Amino acid sequence: MLDEVTDYYLNKEKANVESVFAVNGFGFAGRGQNTGIAFVSLKDWADRPGEKNKVEAITQRATAAFSQIKDAMVFAFNLPAIVELGTATGFDFELIDQAGLGHEKLTQARNQLFGEVAKYPDLLVGVRPNGLEDTPQFKIDIDQEKSSGAGRVY
């Protein structure tokens, strides 16, 4: 997926992009084999004249292109001027399972909230979860005694 993102910036936005640095397995929401992050360096402002070459326009085009990717959620955004104020513009909203109903119910509540928010696109824009989606994981227990007898060392 990171190859698709990198390819988009280096080919579709080549007039504006200097370079792309992509990292698989890490993102603002955490680490995992199903996450990634890419940092895009734009060419100097003097080399990007006109409204269509400003970061906002580039981000809008990228968002439209990435929305067509069905196998992943890809977000394009510009970092805030003061990085300590967050990883993007806006605010964080956290849901807490105070009743102890469990992960599945919390996820259902989150999805219901997103469904309601989507009804008001003029009030809240770019609402997205800030966490990792549930993915299959394996837990492997190795019997050290048996495996060492088989000539394997772990």
mmCIF file of C-alpha atoms in Angstrom:
data_model
loop_
_atom_site.group_PDB
_atom_site.id
_atom_site.type_symbol
_atom_site.label_atom_id
_atom_site.label_comp_id
_atom_site.label_asym_id
_atom_site.label_seq_id
_atom_site.Cartn_x
_atom_site.Cartn_y
_atom_site.Cartn_z
ATOM 1 C CA MET A 1 0.000 0.000 0.000
ATOM 2 C CA LEU A 2 2.862 2.380 0.776
ATOM 3 C CA ASP A 3 4.171 1.732 -2.719
ATOM 4 C CA GLU A 4 0.862 3.002 -4.140
ATOM 5 C CA VAL A 5 1.028 6.137 -1.981
ATOM 6 C CA THR A 6 4.656 6.771 -2.914
ATOM 7 C CA ASP A 7 3.898 6.150 -6.586
ATOM 8 C CA TYR A 8 1.010 8.632 -6.476
ATOM 9 C CA TYR A 9 3.157 11.444 -5.104
ATOM 10 C CA LEU A 10 6.196 10.761 -7.290
ATOM 11 C CA ASN A 11 4.168 10.459 -10.499
ATOM 12 C CA LYS A 12 0.856 12.311 -10.209
ATOM 13 C CA GLU A 13 2.361 15.163 -8.172
ATOM 14 C CA LYS A 14 5.895 15.050 -9.577
ATOM 15 C CA ALA A 15 5.806 18.765 -10.433
ATOM 16 C CA ASN A 16 5.355 19.532 -6.726
ATOM 17 C CA VAL A 17 7.101 16.708 -4.862
ATOM 18 C CA GLU A 18 10.790 16.575 -4.024
ATOM 19 C CA SER A 19 10.797 13.193 -2.259
ATOM 20 C CA VAL A 20 8.750 10.661 -0.281
ATOM 21 C CA PHE A 21 9.962 8.798 2.811
ATOM 22 C CA ALA A 22 7.686 5.866 3.728
ATOM 23 C CA VAL A 23 7.842 3.616 6.797
ATOM 24 C CA ASN A 24 5.964 0.322 6.961
ATOM 25 C CA GLY A 25 4.750 -0.939 10.351
ATOM 26 C CA PHE A 26 4.502 2.429 12.115
ATOM 27 C CA GLY A 27 1.953 5.244 12.180
ATOM 28 C CA PHE A 28 0.635 7.991 14.430
ATOM 29 C CA ALA A 29 -1.878 5.516 15.872
ATOM 30 C CA GLY A 30 0.681 2.847 16.773
ATOM 31 C CA ARG A 31 2.755 0.006 15.380
ATOM 32 C CA GLY A 32 1.609 -3.020 13.426
ATOM 33 C CA GLN A 33 2.073 -4.802 10.134
ATOM 34 C CA ASN A 34 -1.151 -3.203 8.909
ATOM 35 C CA THR A 35 0.002 0.412 9.331
ATOM 36 C CA GLY A 36 2.364 2.776 7.635
ATOM 37 C CA ILE A 37 3.274 6.421 7.330
ATOM 38 C CA ALA A 38 4.745 8.528 4.554
ATOM 39 C CA PHE A 39 6.395 11.933 4.748
ATOM 40 C CA VAL A 40 6.267 13.979 1.566
ATOM 41 C CA SER A 41 8.780 16.772 0.956
ATOM 42 C CA LEU A 42 7.477 19.381 -1.431
ATOM 43 C CA LYS A 43 9.579 21.470 -3.756
ATOM 44 C CA ASP A 44 10.354 25.045 -2.745
ATOM 45 C CA TRP A 45 7.454 27.513 -2.867
ATOM 46 C CA ALA A 46 9.175 29.403 -5.683
ATOM 47 C CA ASP A 47 9.045 26.224 -7.775
ATOM 48 C CA ARG A 48 5.317 25.691 -7.066
ATOM 49 C CA PRO A 49 3.539 28.861 -8.203
ATOM 50 C CA GLY A 50 -0.251 29.150 -8.320
ATOM 51 C CA GLU A 51 -3.151 27.986 -6.171
ATOM 52 C CA LYS A 52 -3.149 24.464 -7.638
ATOM 53 C CA ASN A 53 0.389 23.887 -6.348
ATOM 54 C CA LYS A 54 -0.182 24.940 -2.739
ATOM 55 C CA VAL A 55 -0.085 22.275 -0.054
ATOM 56 C CA GLU A 56 -3.849 22.514 0.509
ATOM 57 C CA ALA A 57 -4.589 21.735 -3.158
ATOM 58 C CA ILE A 58 -2.055 18.892 -3.222
ATOM 59 C CA THR A 59 -3.591 17.422 -0.065
ATOM 60 C CA GLN A 60 -7.111 17.659 -1.519
ATOM 61 C CA ARG A 61 -6.079 15.855 -4.704
ATOM 62 C CA ALA A 62 -4.276 13.164 -2.725
ATOM 63 C CA THR A 63 -7.284 12.680 -0.445
ATOM 64 C CA ALA A 64 -9.536 12.221 -3.481
ATOM 65 C CA ALA A 65 -7.114 9.720 -5.041
ATOM 66 C CA PHE A 66 -6.620 7.765 -1.815
ATOM 67 C CA SER A 67 -10.374 7.560 -1.186
ATOM 68 C CA GLN A 68 -10.532 5.218 -4.203
ATOM 69 C CA ILE A 69 -8.289 2.667 -2.468
ATOM 70 C CA LYS A 70 -10.619 -0.015 -1.121
ATOM 71 C CA ASP A 71 -8.058 -2.136 0.745
ATOM 72 C CA ALA A 72 -6.904 0.550 3.177
ATOM 73 C CA MET A 73 -7.713 3.832 4.857
ATOM 74 C CA VAL A 74 -5.219 6.429 3.620
ATOM 75 C CA PHE A 75 -5.289 10.008 4.890
ATOM 76 C CA ALA A 76 -3.364 12.945 3.482
ATOM 77 C CA PHE A 77 -2.921 15.949 5.739
ATOM 78 C CA ASN A 78 -0.565 18.804 6.375
ATOM 79 C CA LEU A 79 1.136 18.990 9.738
ATOM 80 C CA PRO A 80 0.237 22.007 11.871
ATOM 81 C CA ALA A 81 2.589 24.988 11.952
ATOM 82 C CA ILE A 82 3.386 24.183 15.593
ATOM 83 C CA VAL A 83 3.977 20.438 15.743
ATOM 84 C CA GLU A 84 3.459 20.261 19.520
ATOM 85 C CA LEU A 85 -0.217 21.124 18.973
ATOM 86 C CA GLY A 86 -0.931 17.727 17.434
ATOM 87 C CA THR A 87 -0.404 15.593 14.365
ATOM 88 C CA ALA A 88 -3.134 17.336 12.374
ATOM 89 C CA THR A 89 -5.629 20.116 12.696
ATOM 90 C CA GLY A 90 -8.758 19.687 14.778
ATOM 91 C CA PHE A 91 -9.292 17.984 18.103
ATOM 92 C CA ASP A 92 -9.268 14.531 19.680
ATOM 93 C CA PHE A 93 -12.456 12.937 20.981
ATOM 94 C CA GLU A 94 -12.167 9.751 23.021
ATOM 95 C CA LEU A 95 -14.818 7.143 23.750
ATOM 96 C CA ILE A 96 -14.408 5.264 27.027
ATOM 97 C CA ASP A 97 -16.107 1.993 27.967
ATOM 98 C CA GLN A 98 -16.974 2.986 31.548
ATOM 99 C CA ALA A 99 -19.698 0.333 31.765
ATOM 100 C CA GLY A 100 -17.246 -2.453 30.928
ATOM 101 C CA LEU A 101 -19.280 -3.707 27.947
ATOM 102 C CA GLY A 102 -16.201 -4.825 26.040
ATOM 103 C CA HIS A 103 -14.268 -4.090 22.894
ATOM 104 C CA GLU A 104 -16.959 -5.166 20.424
ATOM 105 C CA LYS A 105 -19.605 -2.845 21.942
ATOM 106 C CA LEU A 106 -17.124 0.039 22.079
ATOM 107 C CA THR A 107 -16.311 -0.465 18.400
ATOM 108 C CA GLN A 108 -20.039 -0.535 17.568
ATOM 109 C CA ALA A 109 -20.536 2.733 19.486
ATOM 110 C CA ARG A 110 -17.611 4.300 17.613
ATOM 111 C CA ASN A 111 -19.045 3.258 14.262
ATOM 112 C CA GLN A 112 -22.496 4.533 15.239
ATOM 113 C CA LEU A 113 -20.961 7.890 16.217
ATOM 114 C CA PHE A 114 -19.160 8.117 12.855
ATOM 115 C CA GLY A 115 -22.456 7.356 11.107
ATOM 116 C CA GLU A 116 -24.160 10.232 12.920
ATOM 117 C CA VAL A 117 -21.269 12.630 12.276
ATOM 118 C CA ALA A 118 -21.387 11.816 8.553
ATOM 119 C CA LYS A 119 -24.889 13.340 8.433
ATOM 120 C CA TYR A 120 -23.370 16.780 9.117
ATOM 121 C CA PRO A 121 -20.471 17.211 6.661
ATOM 122 C CA ASP A 122 -20.516 21.007 7.020
ATOM 123 C CA LEU A 123 -19.962 20.873 10.787
ATOM 124 C CA LEU A 124 -17.318 18.171 11.205
ATOM 125 C CA VAL A 125 -14.894 17.412 8.382
ATOM 126 C CA GLY A 126 -12.325 14.652 8.066
ATOM 127 C CA VAL A 127 -13.528 12.676 11.087
ATOM 128 C CA ARG A 128 -11.577 9.452 11.392
ATOM 129 C CA PRO A 129 -10.534 6.980 14.082
ATOM 130 C CA ASN A 130 -7.173 7.525 15.721
ATOM 131 C CA GLY A 131 -6.260 3.963 16.458
ATOM 132 C CA LEU A 132 -5.458 0.682 14.820
ATOM 133 C CA GLU A 133 -8.203 -1.368 13.216
ATOM 134 C CA ASP A 134 -8.711 -4.882 14.521
ATOM 135 C CA THR A 135 -6.576 -7.356 12.603
ATOM 136 C CA PRO A 136 -5.906 -11.065 13.025
ATOM 137 C CA GLN A 137 -2.915 -11.838 15.214
ATOM 138 C CA PHE A 138 -1.091 -14.992 16.168
ATOM 139 C CA LYS A 139 0.280 -15.919 19.564
ATOM 140 C CA ILE A 140 2.854 -18.689 19.446
ATOM 141 C CA ASP A 141 3.989 -20.611 22.503
ATOM 142 C CA ILE A 142 7.198 -22.558 21.943
ATOM 143 C CA ASP A 143 8.093 -25.445 24.205
ATOM 144 C CA GLN A 144 11.792 -24.646 24.644
ATOM 145 C CA GLU A 145 12.646 -28.111 25.953
ATOM 146 C CA LYS A 146 11.064 -29.955 23.021
ATOM 147 C CA SER A 147 12.372 -27.540 20.415
ATOM 148 C CA SER A 148 15.953 -27.717 21.712
ATOM 149 C CA GLY A 149 15.779 -31.523 21.500
ATOM 150 C CA ALA A 150 14.846 -31.181 17.835
ATOM 151 C CA GLY A 151 18.002 -29.167 17.191
ATOM 152 C CA ARG A 152 16.205 -25.824 17.003
ATOM 153 C CA VAL A 153 17.140 -22.813 19.066
ATOM 154 C CA TYR A 154 14.669 -19.933 19.567
#
